[in-house]
Short mmCIF file of C-alpha atoms in Angstrom, two decimals:
data_model
loop_
_atom_site.label_atom_id
_atom_site.label_comp_id
_atom_site.label_asym_id
_atom_site.label_seq_id
_atom_site.Cartn_x
_atom_site.Cartn_y
_atom_site.Cartn_z
CA MET A 136 113.01 144.40 85.23
CA ALA A 137 115.77 144.45 88.02
CA ILE A 138 115.63 143.54 92.18
CA PRO A 139 114.52 147.42 93.16
CA GLU A 140 111.59 147.47 91.16
CA LEU A 141 110.99 144.44 91.98
CA GLN A 142 110.75 145.50 94.99
CA ARG A 143 109.29 148.18 94.85
CA ARG A 144 106.02 146.50 92.53
CA LEU A 145 106.10 144.20 95.15
CA ARG A 146 104.89 146.33 98.16
CA GLU A 147 102.74 148.22 95.45
CA PHE A 148 101.05 144.46 95.54
CA VAL A 149 100.99 143.59 99.00
CA ALA A 150 100.22 147.34 100.35
CA GLU A 151 97.41 147.38 97.68
CA ARG A 152 95.38 144.84 98.75
CA ASP A 153 95.74 145.45 103.29
CA TRP A 154 98.11 142.89 103.10
CA ARG A 155 101.32 143.84 104.24
CA GLN A 156 99.68 142.88 108.20
CA TYR A 157 100.24 139.68 107.89
CA GLN A 158 103.97 140.07 105.89
CA ASN A 159 106.30 140.21 108.98
CA PRO A 160 109.21 138.34 108.55
CA LYS A 161 108.43 134.83 110.60
CA ASN A 162 105.57 134.41 108.22
CA LEU A 163 107.44 135.87 105.77
CA VAL A 164 109.83 132.58 106.36
CA MET A 165 106.79 130.51 105.78
CA ALA A 166 105.03 131.83 103.35
CA LEU A 167 109.48 130.92 101.68
CA THR A 168 108.82 126.68 103.27
CA GLY A 169 105.84 126.78 100.94
CA GLU A 170 106.85 127.66 98.33
CA VAL A 171 109.77 126.50 98.13
CA GLY A 172 107.72 123.03 99.29
CA GLU A 173 105.49 123.25 95.88
CA LEU A 174 108.95 123.57 94.13
CA THR A 175 110.15 120.07 95.65
CA GLU A 176 107.11 118.29 94.16
CA ILE A 177 107.32 118.82 90.61
CA PHE A 178 111.74 117.71 91.05
CA GLN A 179 110.87 115.39 93.44
CA TRP A 180 110.10 111.76 91.31
CA LEU A 181 112.03 112.85 88.82
CA THR A 182 115.72 110.99 87.67
CA SER A 183 118.55 113.75 88.54
CA ASP A 184 118.42 113.12 83.66
CA GLN A 185 114.98 114.44 84.24
CA SER A 186 114.89 117.00 86.29
CA ALA A 187 117.58 118.29 83.67
CA SER A 188 114.85 118.36 80.82
CA VAL A 189 112.19 120.27 82.32
CA MET A 190 112.16 122.36 80.79
CA SER A 191 112.12 120.80 77.60
CA ASP A 192 108.23 119.99 78.29
CA SER A 193 106.77 123.99 78.69
CA GLN A 194 103.47 123.46 80.48
CA ARG A 195 106.05 121.59 82.90
CA ALA A 196 108.19 124.28 82.02
CA GLU A 197 106.10 127.77 83.11
CA HIS A 198 105.07 125.38 85.81
CA VAL A 199 108.54 125.98 87.17
CA ARG A 200 108.88 129.54 86.51
CA ASP A 201 105.97 130.44 88.16
CA GLU A 202 107.59 128.10 91.61
CA ILE A 203 110.37 129.98 91.12
CA ALA A 204 109.40 133.19 91.00
CA ASP A 205 106.85 132.03 94.07
CA VAL A 206 109.36 131.42 96.00
CA LEU A 207 111.71 135.11 94.90
CA ALA A 208 108.96 137.24 95.52
CA TYR A 209 108.46 135.65 99.10
CA LEU A 210 112.89 136.30 99.11
CA LEU A 211 112.58 139.87 97.85
CA ARG A 212 109.19 140.50 100.45
CA LEU A 213 111.23 139.30 103.13
CA CYS A 214 114.29 141.39 102.32
CA ASP A 215 112.60 144.33 101.82
CA VAL A 216 110.37 144.06 105.84
CA LEU A 217 114.20 142.93 106.61
CA GLY A 218 116.29 145.93 105.07
CA ILE A 219 118.55 143.93 104.04
CA ASP A 220 120.47 144.05 100.43
CA PRO A 221 119.91 140.80 98.76
CA GLU A 222 122.48 141.01 96.45
CA ALA A 223 125.28 143.20 98.32
CA ALA A 224 124.47 140.55 101.14
CA LEU A 225 124.90 137.40 98.19
CA ALA A 226 128.10 139.33 96.65
CA GLU A 227 129.58 139.16 100.18
CA LYS A 228 128.62 135.67 100.55
CA ILE A 229 130.61 134.57 97.69
CA THR A 230 133.46 136.59 99.65
CA LYS A 231 133.20 134.66 102.44
CA ASN A 232 132.82 131.17 100.44
CA ALA A 233 135.50 131.66 98.41
CA ALA A 234 138.13 132.19 101.52
CA LYS A 235 136.93 128.93 103.50
CA TYR A 236 136.49 126.84 100.13
CA PRO A 237 139.38 127.77 98.50
CA VAL A 238 139.76 126.96 94.84
CA PRO A 239 142.04 123.43 94.43
CA THR A 240 145.69 124.01 93.52
CA ALA A 241 147.41 121.88 91.25
CA THR A 242 149.81 119.88 92.52
CA SER A 243 153.27 121.32 90.43
CA PRO A 244 154.39 118.13 88.87
CA MET B 284 125.76 143.66 91.80
CA ALA B 285 122.66 142.66 89.75
CA ILE B 286 121.76 138.98 89.00
CA PRO B 287 123.11 138.56 86.11
CA GLU B 288 126.76 139.45 87.38
CA LEU B 289 125.71 137.68 90.63
CA GLN B 290 124.78 134.95 88.75
CA ARG B 291 128.54 134.90 86.52
CA ARG B 292 130.09 134.71 89.12
CA LEU B 293 128.65 131.88 90.48
CA ARG B 294 128.74 129.87 87.97
CA GLU B 295 132.37 130.92 88.10
CA PHE B 296 132.92 129.90 92.19
CA VAL B 297 130.86 126.34 91.79
CA ALA B 298 133.16 125.42 87.43
CA GLU B 299 137.02 126.36 89.83
CA ARG B 300 136.07 123.59 92.58
CA ASP B 301 134.43 121.30 89.31
CA TRP B 302 130.86 121.06 91.56
CA ARG B 303 129.55 121.43 88.01
CA GLN B 304 127.88 118.33 88.66
CA TYR B 305 126.32 117.66 91.18
CA GLN B 306 124.85 120.95 90.44
CA ASN B 307 121.93 119.45 88.85
CA PRO B 308 118.04 121.22 88.94
CA LYS B 309 116.49 118.08 91.48
CA ASN B 310 120.85 118.53 93.61
CA LEU B 311 119.51 122.85 93.75
CA VAL B 312 115.96 122.37 95.05
CA MET B 313 117.58 119.95 97.75
CA ALA B 314 119.97 122.74 98.52
CA LEU B 315 117.28 125.13 98.58
CA THR B 316 115.13 123.33 101.03
CA GLY B 317 118.20 123.19 103.60
CA GLU B 318 119.77 126.68 103.24
CA VAL B 319 115.49 128.22 103.91
CA GLY B 320 115.63 125.19 106.72
CA GLU B 321 118.38 127.19 108.25
CA LEU B 322 116.11 131.00 107.81
CA THR B 323 113.62 129.08 109.53
CA GLU B 324 115.06 127.66 111.95
CA ILE B 325 116.80 131.25 113.53
CA PHE B 326 112.73 132.98 112.79
CA GLN B 327 111.46 129.51 114.25
CA TRP B 328 111.43 129.86 118.43
CA LEU B 329 110.37 133.86 117.67
CA THR B 330 107.16 135.97 118.24
CA SER B 331 106.15 137.49 114.69
CA ASP B 332 106.78 140.85 116.62
CA GLN B 333 110.45 139.29 118.42
CA SER B 334 110.94 138.50 114.27
CA ALA B 335 110.50 142.13 113.37
CA SER B 336 113.11 143.63 115.31
CA VAL B 337 115.36 140.74 114.26
CA MET B 338 118.22 142.95 112.28
CA SER B 339 118.24 144.89 116.93
CA ASP B 340 120.88 142.08 117.02
CA SER B 341 124.49 142.62 115.23
CA GLN B 342 125.63 139.07 115.27
CA ARG B 343 121.04 138.30 114.65
CA ALA B 344 121.70 140.19 112.44
CA GLU B 345 124.36 138.62 110.17
CA HIS B 346 123.31 135.44 110.91
CA VAL B 347 120.07 136.40 108.81
CA ARG B 348 122.11 137.96 105.94
CA ASP B 349 124.15 135.06 105.10
CA GLU B 350 120.75 132.51 105.18
CA ILE B 351 119.18 134.71 103.52
CA ALA B 352 122.61 135.22 100.36
CA ASP B 353 122.33 131.27 100.34
CA VAL B 354 118.89 130.61 99.41
CA LEU B 355 119.15 133.40 96.87
CA ALA B 356 122.60 131.96 95.89
CA TYR B 357 120.98 128.53 94.67
CA LEU B 358 118.28 129.98 93.51
CA LEU B 359 119.81 131.65 91.26
CA ARG B 360 121.94 128.92 90.43
CA LEU B 361 118.62 126.59 89.81
CA CYS B 362 117.66 128.75 87.52
CA ASP B 363 120.77 129.08 85.49
CA VAL B 364 120.91 125.10 84.72
CA LEU B 365 117.50 125.77 83.79
CA GLY B 366 117.91 128.73 82.40
CA ILE B 367 115.29 130.72 83.31
CA ASP B 368 115.84 134.64 84.19
CA PRO B 369 114.59 134.73 87.72
CA GLU B 370 113.92 138.36 87.29
CA ALA B 371 111.47 138.35 84.21
CA ALA B 372 109.94 135.24 85.68
CA LEU B 373 109.14 137.17 88.96
CA ALA B 374 107.62 139.76 86.39
CA GLU B 375 105.08 138.36 84.73
CA LYS B 376 103.89 136.88 87.77
CA ILE B 377 103.47 139.58 89.27
CA THR B 378 101.14 141.01 86.51
CA LYS B 379 99.36 137.07 86.79
CA ASN B 380 98.86 137.69 90.23
CA ALA B 381 97.65 141.17 89.98
CA ALA B 382 94.59 139.25 87.24
CA LYS B 383 94.32 136.48 89.59
CA TYR B 384 94.15 138.82 92.84
CA PRO B 385 91.90 142.41 92.10
CA VAL B 386 92.69 145.47 93.65
CA PRO B 387 89.94 145.65 95.87
CA THR B 388 87.58 149.04 95.52
CA ALA B 389 86.07 151.69 97.47
CA THR B 390 81.97 150.90 97.10
CA SER B 391 80.48 154.03 95.61
CA PRO B 392 78.11 155.57 98.31
CA MET C 1 96.65 100.84 114.11
CA ALA C 2 100.77 101.14 115.71
CA ILE C 3 103.41 102.12 113.60
CA PRO C 4 104.38 98.78 111.61
CA GLU C 5 101.20 97.85 110.85
CA LEU C 6 100.73 101.63 109.45
CA GLN C 7 103.95 100.40 107.19
CA ARG C 8 102.74 97.51 106.18
CA ARG C 9 99.73 99.21 105.50
CA LEU C 10 102.03 101.93 103.45
CA ARG C 11 104.46 99.26 101.85
CA GLU C 12 101.30 97.33 99.86
CA PHE C 13 100.00 100.92 99.48
CA VAL C 14 103.62 101.55 97.26
CA ALA C 15 103.57 97.45 95.52
CA GLU C 16 99.79 97.60 94.25
CA ARG C 17 100.35 100.89 92.65
CA ASP C 18 104.56 99.96 91.22
CA TRP C 19 104.99 103.61 93.07
CA ARG C 20 108.28 101.58 94.55
CA GLN C 21 110.33 102.57 92.05
CA TYR C 22 110.43 105.90 92.56
CA GLN C 23 110.99 105.57 96.28
CA ASN C 24 114.33 106.09 96.57
CA PRO C 25 115.86 107.48 99.80
CA LYS C 26 115.79 110.85 98.30
CA ASN C 27 113.04 111.34 96.71
CA LEU C 28 110.87 110.04 99.74
CA VAL C 29 113.49 112.64 101.51
CA MET C 30 111.76 115.37 98.95
CA ALA C 31 108.31 114.00 99.19
CA LEU C 32 108.71 114.79 103.18
CA THR C 33 110.11 118.64 101.95
CA GLY C 34 106.61 119.02 99.57
CA GLU C 35 104.55 118.02 102.59
CA VAL C 36 105.87 119.92 104.86
CA GLY C 37 106.11 123.35 103.40
CA GLU C 38 101.90 122.11 102.60
CA LEU C 39 101.42 122.65 106.14
CA THR C 40 102.64 125.26 106.08
CA GLU C 41 100.91 126.83 104.16
CA ILE C 42 97.81 126.26 106.31
CA PHE C 43 99.99 128.19 108.62
CA GLN C 44 101.97 130.29 107.38
CA TRP C 45 99.20 133.56 108.01
CA LEU C 46 97.91 132.85 111.43
CA THR C 47 99.08 134.91 113.83
CA SER C 48 100.46 132.34 117.59
CA ASP C 49 97.14 131.91 119.44
CA GLN C 50 95.31 132.10 115.87
CA SER C 51 97.20 128.09 115.38
CA ALA C 52 97.26 127.46 118.68
CA SER C 53 92.74 126.75 117.76
CA VAL C 54 93.38 125.50 114.15
CA MET C 55 91.62 122.08 115.29
CA SER C 56 88.38 124.66 116.46
CA ASP C 57 87.35 124.77 113.05
CA SER C 58 86.50 121.26 112.12
CA GLN C 59 87.22 121.94 108.04
CA ARG C 60 90.34 122.83 109.24
CA ALA C 61 91.24 120.67 111.98
CA GLU C 62 91.00 118.17 108.66
CA HIS C 63 92.70 120.20 106.58
CA VAL C 64 95.57 119.48 109.42
CA ARG C 65 95.11 116.02 109.73
CA ASP C 66 95.37 114.81 106.81
CA GLU C 67 98.40 117.65 106.13
CA ILE C 68 100.13 116.00 109.12
CA ALA C 69 99.49 112.57 107.95
CA ASP C 70 101.41 112.68 103.99
CA VAL C 71 104.53 113.59 106.90
CA LEU C 72 103.77 110.69 108.93
CA ALA C 73 102.97 108.44 105.71
CA TYR C 74 106.52 110.05 103.72
CA LEU C 75 108.71 108.80 107.33
CA LEU C 76 107.28 105.53 107.72
CA ARG C 77 108.54 105.17 104.47
CA LEU C 78 111.72 106.72 104.71
CA CYS C 79 112.10 104.48 107.66
CA ASP C 80 111.14 101.86 105.48
CA VAL C 81 113.45 102.19 103.10
CA LEU C 82 116.34 103.11 104.61
CA GLY C 83 115.41 99.55 107.43
CA ILE C 84 115.41 102.15 110.26
CA ASP C 85 112.80 101.52 112.92
CA PRO C 86 111.25 105.25 113.63
CA GLU C 87 109.91 104.77 117.21
CA ALA C 88 113.82 103.55 118.01
CA ALA C 89 115.07 106.09 116.88
CA LEU C 90 113.22 108.85 118.91
CA ALA C 91 113.31 107.00 122.09
CA GLU C 92 117.50 107.04 121.57
CA LYS C 93 117.24 110.51 120.21
CA ILE C 94 115.35 111.40 123.95
CA THR C 95 118.04 110.05 125.74
CA LYS C 96 120.59 112.04 124.16
CA ASN C 97 118.85 114.99 124.39
CA ALA C 98 118.21 114.80 128.27
CA ALA C 99 122.43 114.46 128.21
CA LYS C 100 122.71 117.78 126.20
CA TYR C 101 120.12 119.90 127.53
CA PRO C 102 120.25 119.17 131.70
CA VAL C 103 116.94 120.52 133.41
CA PRO C 104 117.59 123.40 135.08
CA THR C 105 117.88 122.40 138.91
CA ALA C 106 116.50 124.88 141.88
CA THR C 107 120.08 126.86 143.40
CA SER C 108 119.83 126.45 147.02
CA PRO C 109 119.27 129.04 149.34
CA MET D 227 108.81 102.28 123.14
CA ALA D 228 105.48 103.53 120.70
CA ILE D 229 104.00 106.31 119.84
CA PRO D 230 102.00 107.43 123.13
CA GLU D 231 104.62 106.92 125.05
CA LEU D 232 107.68 108.96 122.57
CA GLN D 233 104.39 111.98 122.85
CA ARG D 234 104.00 111.43 127.22
CA ARG D 235 108.35 111.44 127.20
CA LEU D 236 108.83 114.05 124.72
CA ARG D 237 105.59 116.33 126.92
CA GLU D 238 107.99 115.62 130.15
CA PHE D 239 110.90 116.43 128.39
CA VAL D 240 109.40 120.07 127.09
CA ALA D 241 107.75 120.86 130.69
CA GLU D 242 110.47 119.74 132.95
CA ARG D 243 112.33 122.77 130.88
CA ASP D 244 110.00 125.26 130.89
CA TRP D 245 109.85 125.01 126.60
CA ARG D 246 106.36 124.77 126.40
CA GLN D 247 105.64 128.21 126.64
CA TYR D 248 107.15 128.54 123.30
CA GLN D 249 105.81 125.35 121.69
CA ASN D 250 102.43 126.48 119.97
CA PRO D 251 100.92 125.52 116.25
CA LYS D 252 102.56 127.51 114.43
CA ASN D 253 106.07 127.39 116.06
CA LEU D 254 106.36 123.86 115.77
CA VAL D 255 105.26 123.12 112.37
CA MET D 256 108.33 125.73 111.85
CA ALA D 257 110.59 123.41 114.29
CA LEU D 258 109.83 120.72 111.87
CA THR D 259 110.84 122.64 108.79
CA GLY D 260 114.33 123.70 110.40
CA GLU D 261 114.75 119.69 110.89
CA VAL D 262 113.17 118.28 107.42
CA GLY D 263 115.57 121.01 105.92
CA GLU D 264 118.99 119.67 108.18
CA LEU D 265 117.75 115.69 106.39
CA THR D 266 117.01 116.87 102.82
CA GLU D 267 121.24 118.51 103.29
CA ILE D 268 122.64 114.77 104.22
CA PHE D 269 120.78 113.96 100.93
CA GLN D 270 121.46 116.61 98.43
CA TRP D 271 124.41 115.74 96.50
CA LEU D 272 124.44 112.56 96.56
CA THR D 273 122.22 110.79 93.70
CA SER D 274 119.06 107.66 93.85
CA ASP D 275 121.81 105.14 94.04
CA GLN D 276 124.06 105.90 96.71
CA SER D 277 120.89 107.29 98.70
CA ALA D 278 119.45 104.09 98.87
CA SER D 279 122.85 102.78 100.69
CA VAL D 280 123.28 105.80 102.93
CA MET D 281 122.80 103.17 106.22
CA SER D 282 126.01 101.30 104.90
CA ASP D 283 128.77 103.94 106.26
CA SER D 284 128.47 103.55 110.03
CA GLN D 285 128.00 107.15 110.86
CA ARG D 286 126.12 108.31 108.27
CA ALA D 287 123.49 105.50 109.35
CA GLU D 288 123.29 107.38 113.19
CA HIS D 289 123.58 111.11 111.27
CA VAL D 290 120.02 109.89 109.38
CA ARG D 291 118.94 108.65 112.61
CA ASP D 292 119.05 111.19 114.42
CA GLU D 293 117.25 113.23 111.83
CA ILE D 294 114.95 111.98 110.82
CA ALA D 295 114.00 111.58 115.34
CA ASP D 296 114.08 115.39 115.30
CA VAL D 297 111.67 115.21 112.74
CA LEU D 298 109.83 112.61 114.23
CA ALA D 299 110.25 114.17 117.83
CA TYR D 300 108.63 117.78 116.08
CA LEU D 301 106.01 116.61 114.64
CA LEU D 302 104.44 113.89 116.97
CA ARG D 303 104.69 117.84 119.50
CA LEU D 304 101.95 118.73 116.96
CA CYS D 305 99.93 116.38 117.13
CA ASP D 306 99.43 116.57 120.54
CA VAL D 307 99.06 120.77 121.32
CA LEU D 308 96.98 120.14 118.65
CA GLY D 309 94.98 116.74 120.14
CA ILE D 310 95.57 114.85 116.87
CA ASP D 311 96.59 111.42 117.31
CA PRO D 312 98.98 110.60 114.98
CA GLU D 313 98.42 106.41 114.08
CA ALA D 314 94.58 107.07 113.87
CA ALA D 315 94.96 110.15 111.54
CA LEU D 316 96.81 108.29 109.27
CA ALA D 317 95.48 105.11 108.81
CA GLU D 318 92.25 107.41 107.59
CA LYS D 319 94.45 108.43 105.50
CA ILE D 320 95.12 105.93 103.96
CA THR D 321 91.66 105.18 103.69
CA LYS D 322 90.79 108.19 101.45
CA ASN D 323 94.21 106.86 99.10
CA ALA D 324 93.24 104.18 98.30
CA ALA D 325 89.69 104.87 97.46
CA LYS D 326 91.37 108.09 95.19
CA TYR D 327 94.69 106.26 93.25
CA PRO D 328 92.49 102.94 93.32
CA VAL D 329 94.58 100.18 92.04
CA PRO D 330 95.03 99.04 88.54
CA THR D 331 93.44 96.26 86.68
CA ALA D 332 94.92 93.38 84.91
CA THR D 333 92.93 94.21 81.45
CA SER D 334 91.70 91.11 80.40
CA PRO D 335 93.44 89.57 77.85
#
């Protein structure tokens, strides 16, 4: 399922529960913070190496997937209420960043 | 540009700059936090109403787009290094949430 | 109980449970993020006015107190492992900020 | 300078600049998030070992001190507007946590 379709489903989900009234941009940014906090709690006491193999435990893998999904959900809701196309915004940002951080070139011998 | 293509471009961007060594899941979760912090700073002193019209100022609109793009970038990088398909993860989470939060039905007269 | 005494008690708490090994600065910053996320979740769907009267409900008041205590705990632990005196750091920052943001003076008639 | 005195100075600082109107609890929680984000950015690409010696570089040490001071400032402002005594809240939380996480006792031989 692609991003526009996920956004449509999230929009319906919210409308059906009459939650649209709560989902102004300010509140959605806070909800995003809350979910990033939950994602952080999974990783906070792990070493970097442990974090790299976090998906090898199936229960923890599902937890990570769920929290990442929650972060993405609020990010997509935020984009929806602000009228931002997240994929276009990121494509443009990558172009900006490529100019800002040029690839180091090999020095000639 | 769709998510898998954005992930491919981000992966190349990181590889070309030899940044892959820094991008373990733990560090990427922290980078995500940093970007959500920057997004939050745009909204922190706005009222809810002001937050809803944040895109009407073109300079601030660009700032919001850029910060949302940065959040999405690190979220996609995190998914990439963990082997998670973000769109599939969210589609499954929406299904879970629909069961967890049933739509209130109208009571019959 | 003042800050240095709270820090001493937290230090003992951690030592008794053999948790010192996990409490490096990087991990403590993540733990701080997690707690700020939990605090945020209390406030995310409230209006500003509702947030101002959050302490009028005794159960929610206790929840807010507990989350604020958790944020402070990790902040004090972070200061402890880094050798930072939080009260001195803040006193100096207030002085810096007073120079950075001068008080607007009344214009003479 | 102790916490109550720091809170008094922060209260004056805010009043002199007519910023009190912006400092409702919801906004202060977001401001706290923003500052934790800035603190996180210092640590995100460091290894745990590097994070443990972050204070050995004097410029970075000052940066860490400043960001920690900012986090503490907003936490104290939040406590002030909510009427919470942060030191008492933490002392009580430590007592609760001591009951929740009992010290493991040595098993007899």
